Amino acid sequence: MESMTVEMDGKIDELLAVLDEDSRHVREALSRLDELRSLVIKRDEAALGRLLKTIGDESDSYCANESKRQSLREELAAASGCSVAEMTLSRLEAMLPGEKQVQVAQRKAELRSLTEELKREYLKTTMLLSDCAGFNSVLLRGVLELGCTGAITYSSDGAAKLQTDAAFVSMQF
């Protein structure tokens, strides 16, 4: 029984390291979202390309950490006699004594806080990109329709007249 406790302590230490890596990854994602918004506003296409390449290059390390977390979760679930779906940080925290319980609780709180911040920053980025797409759409429509706004103007006698000129600026007085 004691060897199982020692083995479980080792798995918990590994899990804490994985959770620390998750926290680091979320902090980097927050930084990258901020950088992405900045580069979009500056319209720096070269830097945007480099940023996207960096994100792509680092996705493999995140996948490896995700895989390690899942295998640790499976091992801890088997050691504690519950299903993998039931093995959560809250359940693990409740099972642990003293210092390990505090460490898991700290990591869980930190990850919860970081993920909430990530959701907010993601929403801000989505809104910015949506606004940019809207502006681009309006500009393209104006250019491609060559100024045909289909606007209705009124003559001095009050008659409605649909403006169908194909110019950017109406020269009519």
PDB file of C-alpha atoms in Angstrom:
ATOM      1  CA  MET A   1       0.000   0.000   0.000  1.00  0.00           C
ATOM      2  CA  GLU A   2       2.860   2.380   0.813  1.00  0.00           C
ATOM      3  CA  SER A   3       4.463   1.742  -2.602  1.00  0.00           C
ATOM      4  CA  MET A   4       1.194   2.835  -4.218  1.00  0.00           C
ATOM      5  CA  THR A   5       1.262   6.064  -2.203  1.00  0.00           C
ATOM      6  CA  VAL A   6       4.863   6.711  -3.255  1.00  0.00           C
ATOM      7  CA  GLU A   7       3.936   5.954  -6.866  1.00  0.00           C
ATOM      8  CA  MET A   8       0.888   8.244  -6.624  1.00  0.00           C
ATOM      9  CA  ASP A   9       3.038  11.029  -5.109  1.00  0.00           C
ATOM     10  CA  GLY A  10       5.347  10.743  -8.095  1.00  0.00           C
ATOM     11  CA  LYS A  11       2.390  10.956 -10.496  1.00  0.00           C
ATOM     12  CA  ILE A  12       1.033  13.977  -8.650  1.00  0.00           C
ATOM     13  CA  ASP A  13       4.424  15.698  -8.902  1.00  0.00           C
ATOM     14  CA  GLU A  14       4.425  14.965 -12.646  1.00  0.00           C
ATOM     15  CA  LEU A  15       0.876  16.323 -12.905  1.00  0.00           C
ATOM     16  CA  LEU A  16       1.898  19.518 -11.103  1.00  0.00           C
ATOM     17  CA  ALA A  17       4.709  19.977 -13.633  1.00  0.00           C
ATOM     18  CA  VAL A  18       2.238  19.434 -16.483  1.00  0.00           C
ATOM     19  CA  LEU A  19      -0.155  21.975 -14.958  1.00  0.00           C
ATOM     20  CA  ASP A  20       2.705  24.472 -14.657  1.00  0.00           C
ATOM     21  CA  GLU A  21       3.407  23.935 -18.353  1.00  0.00           C
ATOM     22  CA  ASP A  22      -0.287  24.502 -19.094  1.00  0.00           C
ATOM     23  CA  SER A  23      -0.162  27.794 -17.189  1.00  0.00           C
ATOM     24  CA  ARG A  24       2.922  28.840 -19.143  1.00  0.00           C
ATOM     25  CA  HIS A  25       1.171  27.942 -22.403  1.00  0.00           C
ATOM     26  CA  VAL A  26      -1.932  29.991 -21.526  1.00  0.00           C
ATOM     27  CA  ARG A  27       0.263  32.986 -20.591  1.00  0.00           C
ATOM     28  CA  GLU A  28       2.001  32.705 -23.970  1.00  0.00           C
ATOM     29  CA  ALA A  29      -1.383  32.515 -25.708  1.00  0.00           C
ATOM     30  CA  LEU A  30      -2.442  35.704 -23.913  1.00  0.00           C
ATOM     31  CA  SER A  31       0.748  37.401 -25.021  1.00  0.00           C
ATOM     32  CA  ARG A  32       0.275  36.187 -28.589  1.00  0.00           C
ATOM     33  CA  LEU A  33      -3.312  37.467 -28.747  1.00  0.00           C
ATOM     34  CA  ASP A  34      -2.124  40.877 -27.587  1.00  0.00           C
ATOM     35  CA  GLU A  35       0.661  40.813 -30.162  1.00  0.00           C
ATOM     36  CA  LEU A  36      -1.777  39.686 -32.860  1.00  0.00           C
ATOM     37  CA  ARG A  37      -4.107  42.602 -32.182  1.00  0.00           C
ATOM     38  CA  SER A  38      -1.182  45.009 -32.232  1.00  0.00           C
ATOM     39  CA  LEU A  39       0.124  43.668 -35.529  1.00  0.00           C
ATOM     40  CA  VAL A  40      -3.329  43.750 -37.138  1.00  0.00           C
ATOM     41  CA  ILE A  41      -3.753  47.383 -36.124  1.00  0.00           C
ATOM     42  CA  LYS A  42      -0.264  48.220 -37.445  1.00  0.00           C
ATOM     43  CA  ARG A  43      -0.967  46.141 -40.601  1.00  0.00           C
ATOM     44  CA  ASP A  44       2.443  44.458 -40.301  1.00  0.00           C
ATOM     45  CA  GLU A  45       1.979  41.446 -42.580  1.00  0.00           C
ATOM     46  CA  ALA A  46       5.562  40.210 -42.267  1.00  0.00           C
ATOM     47  CA  ALA A  47       5.402  40.125 -38.483  1.00  0.00           C
ATOM     48  CA  LEU A  48       1.968  38.472 -38.633  1.00  0.00           C
ATOM     49  CA  GLY A  49       3.452  35.744 -40.814  1.00  0.00           C
ATOM     50  CA  ARG A  50       6.288  35.197 -38.346  1.00  0.00           C
ATOM     51  CA  LEU A  51       3.833  35.089 -35.451  1.00  0.00           C
ATOM     52  CA  LEU A  52       1.675  32.477 -37.176  1.00  0.00           C
ATOM     53  CA  LYS A  53       4.743  30.376 -37.961  1.00  0.00           C
ATOM     54  CA  THR A  54       5.860  30.554 -34.315  1.00  0.00           C
ATOM     55  CA  ILE A  55       2.406  29.471 -33.149  1.00  0.00           C
ATOM     56  CA  GLY A  56       2.433  26.551 -35.574  1.00  0.00           C
ATOM     57  CA  ASP A  57       5.910  25.466 -34.498  1.00  0.00           C
ATOM     58  CA  GLU A  58       4.936  25.424 -30.827  1.00  0.00           C
ATOM     59  CA  SER A  59       1.738  23.433 -31.308  1.00  0.00           C
ATOM     60  CA  ASP A  60       3.657  20.138 -31.187  1.00  0.00           C
ATOM     61  CA  SER A  61       5.008  20.827 -27.701  1.00  0.00           C
ATOM     62  CA  TYR A  62       1.526  21.675 -26.475  1.00  0.00           C
ATOM     63  CA  CYS A  63       0.155  18.431 -27.942  1.00  0.00           C
ATOM     64  CA  ALA A  64       2.872  16.466 -26.124  1.00  0.00           C
ATOM     65  CA  ASN A  65       1.942  18.152 -22.829  1.00  0.00           C
ATOM     66  CA  GLU A  66      -1.740  17.454 -23.459  1.00  0.00           C
ATOM     67  CA  SER A  67      -0.956  13.792 -24.099  1.00  0.00           C
ATOM     68  CA  LYS A  68       1.117  13.557 -20.929  1.00  0.00           C
ATOM     69  CA  ARG A  69      -1.684  15.162 -18.890  1.00  0.00           C
ATOM     70  CA  GLN A  70      -4.198  12.667 -20.268  1.00  0.00           C
ATOM     71  CA  SER A  71      -2.001   9.657 -19.507  1.00  0.00           C
ATOM     72  CA  LEU A  72      -1.391  10.933 -15.948  1.00  0.00           C
ATOM     73  CA  ARG A  73      -5.112  11.418 -15.535  1.00  0.00           C
ATOM     74  CA  GLU A  74      -5.710   7.824 -16.605  1.00  0.00           C
ATOM     75  CA  GLU A  75      -3.046   6.513 -14.211  1.00  0.00           C
ATOM     76  CA  LEU A  76      -4.357   8.568 -11.290  1.00  0.00           C
ATOM     77  CA  ALA A  77      -7.918   7.427 -12.018  1.00  0.00           C
ATOM     78  CA  ALA A  78      -6.812   3.781 -12.009  1.00  0.00           C
ATOM     79  CA  ALA A  79      -4.838   4.258  -8.783  1.00  0.00           C
ATOM     80  CA  SER A  80      -7.783   5.925  -7.036  1.00  0.00           C
ATOM     81  CA  GLY A  81     -10.403   3.506  -8.356  1.00  0.00           C
ATOM     82  CA  CYS A  82     -12.539   5.906 -10.348  1.00  0.00           C
ATOM     83  CA  SER A  83     -13.209   6.405 -14.048  1.00  0.00           C
ATOM     84  CA  VAL A  84     -11.130   8.765 -16.156  1.00  0.00           C
ATOM     85  CA  ALA A  85     -14.174  11.030 -16.620  1.00  0.00           C
ATOM     86  CA  GLU A  86     -14.536  11.328 -12.843  1.00  0.00           C
ATOM     87  CA  MET A  87     -10.858  12.172 -12.284  1.00  0.00           C
ATOM     88  CA  THR A  88     -10.835  15.950 -12.087  1.00  0.00           C
ATOM     89  CA  LEU A  89      -8.547  18.349 -10.267  1.00  0.00           C
ATOM     90  CA  SER A  90     -11.301  18.990  -7.716  1.00  0.00           C
ATOM     91  CA  ARG A  91     -11.666  15.289  -6.995  1.00  0.00           C
ATOM     92  CA  LEU A  92      -7.901  14.806  -6.829  1.00  0.00           C
ATOM     93  CA  GLU A  93      -7.599  17.811  -4.514  1.00  0.00           C
ATOM     94  CA  ALA A  94     -10.205  16.304  -2.163  1.00  0.00           C
ATOM     95  CA  MET A  95      -8.301  12.998  -2.033  1.00  0.00           C
ATOM     96  CA  LEU A  96      -4.898  14.467  -1.221  1.00  0.00           C
ATOM     97  CA  PRO A  97      -3.444  15.281   2.178  1.00  0.00           C
ATOM     98  CA  GLY A  98      -1.852  18.559   3.301  1.00  0.00           C
ATOM     99  CA  GLU A  99       0.773  20.126   1.071  1.00  0.00           C
ATOM    100  CA  LYS A 100      -0.150  18.258  -2.122  1.00  0.00           C
ATOM    101  CA  GLN A 101      -3.754  19.358  -1.714  1.00  0.00           C
ATOM    102  CA  VAL A 102      -2.648  22.983  -1.409  1.00  0.00           C
ATOM    103  CA  GLN A 103      -0.392  22.698  -4.476  1.00  0.00           C
ATOM    104  CA  VAL A 104      -3.174  21.210  -6.624  1.00  0.00           C
ATOM    105  CA  ALA A 105      -5.618  23.883  -5.385  1.00  0.00           C
ATOM    106  CA  GLN A 106      -3.149  26.649  -6.291  1.00  0.00           C
ATOM    107  CA  ARG A 107      -2.589  25.267  -9.794  1.00  0.00           C
ATOM    108  CA  LYS A 108      -6.325  24.849 -10.321  1.00  0.00           C
ATOM    109  CA  ALA A 109      -7.063  28.419  -9.206  1.00  0.00           C
ATOM    110  CA  GLU A 110      -4.269  29.792 -11.376  1.00  0.00           C
ATOM    111  CA  LEU A 111      -5.471  27.884 -14.441  1.00  0.00           C
ATOM    112  CA  ARG A 112      -9.071  28.966 -13.855  1.00  0.00           C
ATOM    113  CA  SER A 113      -8.009  32.613 -13.626  1.00  0.00           C
ATOM    114  CA  LEU A 114      -5.804  32.373 -16.719  1.00  0.00           C
ATOM    115  CA  THR A 115      -8.485  30.658 -18.798  1.00  0.00           C
ATOM    116  CA  GLU A 116     -11.037  33.330 -17.868  1.00  0.00           C
ATOM    117  CA  GLU A 117      -8.574  36.004 -18.956  1.00  0.00           C
ATOM    118  CA  LEU A 118      -7.880  34.047 -22.157  1.00  0.00           C
ATOM    119  CA  LYS A 119     -11.613  33.964 -22.930  1.00  0.00           C
ATOM    120  CA  ARG A 120     -11.838  37.744 -22.510  1.00  0.00           C
ATOM    121  CA  GLU A 121      -8.773  38.398 -24.671  1.00  0.00           C
ATOM    122  CA  TYR A 122     -10.004  35.961 -27.313  1.00  0.00           C
ATOM    123  CA  LEU A 123     -13.328  37.815 -27.434  1.00  0.00           C
ATOM    124  CA  LYS A 124     -11.504  41.154 -27.826  1.00  0.00           C
ATOM    125  CA  THR A 125      -9.429  39.718 -30.672  1.00  0.00           C
ATOM    126  CA  THR A 126     -12.501  38.248 -32.351  1.00  0.00           C
ATOM    127  CA  MET A 127     -14.290  41.589 -32.146  1.00  0.00           C
ATOM    128  CA  LEU A 128     -11.313  43.439 -33.632  1.00  0.00           C
ATOM    129  CA  LEU A 129     -11.004  40.992 -36.519  1.00  0.00           C
ATOM    130  CA  SER A 130     -14.752  41.125 -37.110  1.00  0.00           C
ATOM    131  CA  ASP A 131     -14.638  44.927 -37.257  1.00  0.00           C
ATOM    132  CA  CYS A 132     -11.689  44.790 -39.662  1.00  0.00           C
ATOM    133  CA  ALA A 133     -13.584  42.370 -41.896  1.00  0.00           C
ATOM    134  CA  GLY A 134     -16.589  44.686 -41.851  1.00  0.00           C
ATOM    135  CA  PHE A 135     -14.487  47.724 -42.779  1.00  0.00           C
ATOM    136  CA  ASN A 136     -12.792  45.784 -45.566  1.00  0.00           C
ATOM    137  CA  SER A 137     -16.152  44.643 -46.881  1.00  0.00           C
ATOM    138  CA  VAL A 138     -17.494  48.203 -46.979  1.00  0.00           C
ATOM    139  CA  LEU A 139     -14.343  49.470 -48.685  1.00  0.00           C
ATOM    140  CA  LEU A 140     -14.336  46.698 -51.263  1.00  0.00           C
ATOM    141  CA  ARG A 141     -18.014  47.156 -51.999  1.00  0.00           C
ATOM    142  CA  GLY A 142     -17.415  50.882 -52.506  1.00  0.00           C
ATOM    143  CA  VAL A 143     -14.455  50.286 -54.821  1.00  0.00           C
ATOM    144  CA  LEU A 144     -15.934  47.409 -56.791  1.00  0.00           C
ATOM    145  CA  GLU A 145     -19.263  49.109 -57.303  1.00  0.00           C
ATOM    146  CA  LEU A 146     -17.329  52.188 -58.417  1.00  0.00           C
ATOM    147  CA  GLY A 147     -19.345  54.514 -56.284  1.00  0.00           C
ATOM    148  CA  CYS A 148     -22.785  53.257 -57.327  1.00  0.00           C
ATOM    149  CA  THR A 149     -24.426  53.768 -54.020  1.00  0.00           C
ATOM    150  CA  GLY A 150     -27.981  53.582 -55.234  1.00  0.00           C
ATOM    151  CA  ALA A 151     -28.647  56.631 -53.096  1.00  0.00           C
ATOM    152  CA  ILE A 152     -31.868  58.511 -53.552  1.00  0.00           C
ATOM    153  CA  THR A 153     -31.604  62.247 -54.036  1.00  0.00           C
ATOM    154  CA  TYR A 154     -34.382  64.758 -54.392  1.00  0.00           C
ATOM    155  CA  SER A 155     -34.644  67.503 -56.982  1.00  0.00           C
ATOM    156  CA  SER A 156     -35.809  71.048 -56.212  1.00  0.00           C
ATOM    157  CA  ASP A 157     -39.379  70.108 -57.073  1.00  0.00           C
ATOM    158  CA  GLY A 158     -39.283  67.195 -54.572  1.00  0.00           C
ATOM    159  CA  ALA A 159     -39.102  64.402 -57.115  1.00  0.00           C
ATOM    160  CA  ALA A 160     -37.062  61.391 -56.045  1.00  0.00           C
ATOM    161  CA  LYS A 161     -34.160  60.468 -58.278  1.00  0.00           C
ATOM    162  CA  LEU A 162     -32.055  57.307 -57.878  1.00  0.00           C
ATOM    163  CA  GLN A 163     -28.373  58.126 -58.262  1.00  0.00           C
ATOM    164  CA  THR A 164     -26.718  55.503 -60.449  1.00  0.00           C
ATOM    165  CA  ASP A 165     -23.577  57.345 -61.455  1.00  0.00           C
ATOM    166  CA  ALA A 166     -20.481  55.226 -61.736  1.00  0.00           C
ATOM    167  CA  ALA A 167     -18.155  57.772 -60.186  1.00  0.00           C
ATOM    168  CA  PHE A 168     -16.664  58.109 -56.738  1.00  0.00           C
ATOM    169  CA  VAL A 169     -17.638  61.737 -56.523  1.00  0.00           C
ATOM    170  CA  SER A 170     -20.758  63.237 -57.985  1.00  0.00           C
ATOM    171  CA  MET A 171     -19.915  66.340 -59.971  1.00  0.00           C
ATOM    172  CA  GLN A 172     -23.559  67.355 -60.265  1.00  0.00           C
ATOM    173  CA  PHE A 173     -24.516  70.696 -58.646  1.00  0.00           C
TER     174      PHE A 173
END
